[in-house]
Structure formats: structure tokens, C-alpha cells
Coordinates of C-alpha atoms in Angstrom, one line a residue:
M27 CA 0.0 0.0 0.0
G28 CA 2.8 2.4 0.9
S29 CA 4.3 1.9 -2.6
L30 CA 1.0 2.8 -4.2
I31 CA 0.8 6.0 -2.2
Q32 CA 4.4 6.8 -3.1
D33 CA 3.8 6.1 -6.8
R34 CA 0.8 8.5 -6.7
T35 CA 2.9 11.2 -5.0
Q36 CA 5.8 10.8 -7.4
T37 CA 3.4 10.8 -10.4
A38 CA 1.8 14.0 -9.2
A39 CA 5.3 15.6 -8.8
T40 CA 6.2 14.3 -12.3
E41 CA 3.0 15.7 -13.8
A42 CA 3.9 19.1 -12.3
I43 CA 6.9 19.1 -14.6
G44 CA 5.8 19.8 -18.1
G45 CA 7.2 19.6 -21.6
E46 CA 10.0 17.2 -22.6
R47 CA 11.2 16.5 -19.0
G48 CA 7.7 15.6 -17.9
D49 CA 7.2 13.3 -20.9
L50 CA 10.5 11.6 -20.2
L51 CA 9.8 11.2 -16.5
Q52 CA 6.2 10.0 -17.0
T53 CA 7.3 7.4 -19.6
L54 CA 10.2 6.1 -17.6
R55 CA 8.0 5.8 -14.5
Q56 CA 5.4 3.9 -16.5
H57 CA 8.0 1.3 -17.7
R58 CA 9.5 1.0 -14.2
G59 CA 6.0 0.2 -13.1
F60 CA 5.8 -2.6 -15.6
L61 CA 9.0 -4.0 -14.3
R62 CA 7.9 -3.8 -10.7
Y63 CA 4.5 -5.3 -11.6
A64 CA 6.2 -8.4 -12.8
A65 CA 7.5 -8.9 -9.3
K66 CA 4.2 -8.2 -7.5
G67 CA 3.3 -10.9 -5.0
L68 CA 6.3 -13.1 -5.7
T69 CA 8.2 -14.8 -2.9
D70 CA 12.0 -14.6 -2.9
E71 CA 12.2 -18.1 -4.1
Q72 CA 9.9 -17.3 -7.1
A73 CA 11.9 -14.1 -7.8
R74 CA 15.0 -16.3 -8.1
T75 CA 13.2 -18.9 -10.4
R76 CA 14.6 -19.5 -13.9
S77 CA 11.2 -20.3 -15.5
T78 CA 12.5 -20.3 -19.1
V79 CA 15.6 -21.7 -20.9
S80 CA 17.1 -18.3 -20.2
A81 CA 19.1 -17.7 -17.0
L82 CA 17.0 -14.6 -16.4
T83 CA 14.9 -14.2 -13.2
V84 CA 12.6 -11.5 -12.1
G85 CA 14.8 -10.6 -9.2
G86 CA 17.9 -10.6 -11.3
L87 CA 16.3 -8.4 -13.9
I88 CA 15.3 -5.8 -11.3
K89 CA 18.8 -5.9 -9.8
H90 CA 20.4 -5.4 -13.3
V91 CA 18.1 -2.5 -14.3
S92 CA 18.7 -0.8 -10.9
N93 CA 22.5 -1.2 -11.2
C94 CA 22.5 0.1 -14.8
E95 CA 20.3 3.1 -14.0
A96 CA 22.5 3.9 -11.0
G97 CA 25.6 3.9 -13.2
W98 CA 24.0 6.0 -15.9
A99 CA 22.8 8.5 -13.2
L100 CA 26.4 9.0 -12.2
F101 CA 27.3 9.5 -15.9
M102 CA 24.6 12.2 -16.2
E103 CA 26.1 14.0 -13.1
G104 CA 29.7 14.0 -14.3
G105 CA 30.5 11.8 -17.2
A106 CA 32.5 8.6 -17.5
G107 CA 35.0 9.5 -14.7
L108 CA 32.2 9.7 -12.1
M109 CA 30.4 6.7 -13.6
A110 CA 33.6 4.7 -13.0
T111 CA 33.4 5.4 -9.3
G112 CA 30.2 3.3 -9.2
L113 CA 31.4 0.4 -11.3
P114 CA 30.9 -3.0 -9.7
S115 CA 33.6 -5.3 -8.6
E116 CA 34.3 -8.4 -10.8
E117 CA 32.2 -10.5 -8.5
E118 CA 29.3 -8.0 -8.5
W119 CA 29.5 -7.8 -12.3
A120 CA 29.3 -11.6 -12.6
N121 CA 26.2 -11.5 -10.3
D122 CA 24.5 -8.5 -12.0
F123 CA 21.6 -10.6 -13.4
T124 CA 21.5 -12.9 -10.3
M125 CA 19.5 -12.6 -7.2
T126 CA 21.9 -14.0 -4.7
E127 CA 21.0 -16.0 -1.6
G128 CA 21.6 -13.0 0.7
E129 CA 19.3 -10.7 -1.3
T130 CA 15.5 -10.3 -1.0
L131 CA 13.0 -9.1 -3.5
E132 CA 11.9 -6.5 -1.0
G133 CA 15.5 -5.2 -0.7
L134 CA 16.1 -5.2 -4.5
L135 CA 12.8 -3.2 -5.0
A136 CA 13.7 -0.7 -2.3
A137 CA 17.2 -0.2 -3.8
Y138 CA 15.5 0.3 -7.2
E139 CA 13.1 2.9 -5.8
A140 CA 16.1 4.8 -4.3
V141 CA 17.9 4.7 -7.7
A142 CA 14.7 5.8 -9.5
A143 CA 14.2 8.8 -7.1
K144 CA 17.7 10.0 -7.7
T145 CA 17.4 9.6 -11.5
D146 CA 14.1 11.4 -11.5
G147 CA 15.7 14.3 -9.6
L148 CA 18.5 14.5 -12.2
I149 CA 16.0 14.4 -15.1
A150 CA 14.0 17.2 -13.5
T151 CA 17.1 19.5 -12.9
L152 CA 20.0 18.7 -15.2
D153 CA 20.6 20.4 -18.6
L154 CA 19.5 17.7 -21.0
D155 CA 21.8 19.0 -23.7
V156 CA 25.0 18.6 -21.6
A157 CA 27.1 15.8 -23.2
Y158 CA 30.0 13.7 -22.0
P159 CA 32.4 11.4 -23.8
L160 CA 31.3 7.8 -23.3
P161 CA 33.5 5.4 -21.3
E162 CA 36.0 3.5 -23.4
A163 CA 34.4 0.1 -24.1
P164 CA 34.1 -2.1 -27.2
W165 CA 30.3 -1.7 -27.2
F166 CA 30.5 2.1 -27.5
E167 CA 31.5 4.0 -30.6
Q168 CA 35.1 5.3 -30.0
G169 CA 35.2 9.0 -29.3
A170 CA 31.4 9.4 -29.1
S171 CA 29.6 11.5 -26.5
W172 CA 26.1 11.2 -25.2
S173 CA 23.9 14.0 -23.9
V174 CA 22.0 13.7 -20.7
R175 CA 18.9 13.4 -22.9
R176 CA 20.3 10.4 -24.7
V177 CA 21.3 8.7 -21.5
V178 CA 17.7 9.1 -20.2
L179 CA 16.5 7.5 -23.5
H180 CA 19.0 4.7 -23.0
I181 CA 17.7 4.1 -19.4
L182 CA 14.2 4.1 -20.8
A183 CA 15.1 1.5 -23.5
E184 CA 17.0 -0.7 -21.0
T185 CA 14.0 -0.6 -18.5
T186 CA 11.5 -1.3 -21.2
Q187 CA 13.4 -4.2 -22.7
H188 CA 14.0 -5.9 -19.3
A189 CA 10.4 -5.2 -18.2
G190 CA 9.4 -7.3 -21.2
H191 CA 11.8 -10.0 -20.2
A192 CA 10.5 -10.0 -16.6
D193 CA 7.0 -10.2 -17.9
I194 CA 7.8 -13.4 -19.9
V195 CA 9.7 -14.9 -16.9
R196 CA 6.8 -14.1 -14.6
E197 CA 4.1 -15.5 -16.9
A198 CA 6.0 -18.8 -17.0
I199 CA 6.0 -18.9 -13.2
D200 CA 2.3 -18.5 -12.5
G201 CA 0.6 -17.1 -15.6
Q202 CA 0.5 -13.4 -14.4
K203 CA 1.0 -10.9 -17.2
T204 CA 1.5 -7.2 -17.1
M205 CA -0.9 -6.6 -19.9
G206 CA -3.4 -8.7 -21.8

């Protein structure tokens, strides 16, 4: 119940921001909601369940999306250098899609809410046109820069893609679907 009240409060605050920022915030919040909905009512054991041939689990997907968003939030604040300060250890990286035994779904969702609140604040206040060079990595175009706006769109795409994955995993667990 508390989460529903918080969602309504955050939605009202988001709606108070108009234009492009409001659109970005509202769309990102909607897709975060789809991801959270895939976890609604699951036990920790179910959240760890590999219900398809994939290694993906609902809990692991929430953890991954939260970690990605946290890293990109750092990038939006100060570029690749600041993003690097939040990079996971090798062990954390290896477990990025895994809900480990010590983790709970409730804890992962709480961490995700905190990350989302920080990102929402950045979207509401940062200059969307400020751009930083991307980190050096084989999956990024060498020498390319991304604006804060492009990072927000990347976070939205990542969230949307993985919310779809979580929906499939959840449906295979007990038939619940986000839509339809």
C-alpha cells in the first residue's frame, strides 16, 4: 500500500513538470512500473526462479536494471569518470543478473526505488543538452559523446526491454501478465 501512495505522490510531482522533462519522467515511471508489476506478489524463491531456458529471473532483472540506472545516473552527473566510481567489482559484475541468496526481492525493490528517485531528480534538474564522452568500451563508438537526454532515453530503453523479459519470466512462473 505504501508503494502505491508513493507512486501517486511521485506521479503528481512528475505531472507538475511539463514539456519534454515531464514526458521523459512519466514514460520512464510507467515502464519502471511494468518491471515492478512483474514482481508483484512473488516470494524470494519465485523471484530467483529460472522459468524459461534463459538464465533470467525477475529478481535478477530488477537488480540489473537498478544497477544500470545507478551507473548512468552517475554519468549524467559527471561523465565517464564519475560513472567509473560506481562500477561494480568483478564478483558484483558476474552476479549482475543474479538474485543471490543474501538478497531479498523487497531489498532489491527498495534499492530500485532509491535509484529511481535519484534519477528522477536528475532528469528534473539537469541540462538535457550537456554531453560527456562515453566510457571506453568495445560496445561504444570510439570517441562518441552522449547528452543527458540520450542517457535518459537509454535508461528508458533498457528498462522497457527488461520489463518485457521480466513479464515473460513471470508469466512462465504463474501465468500473471503485465498486460493482456
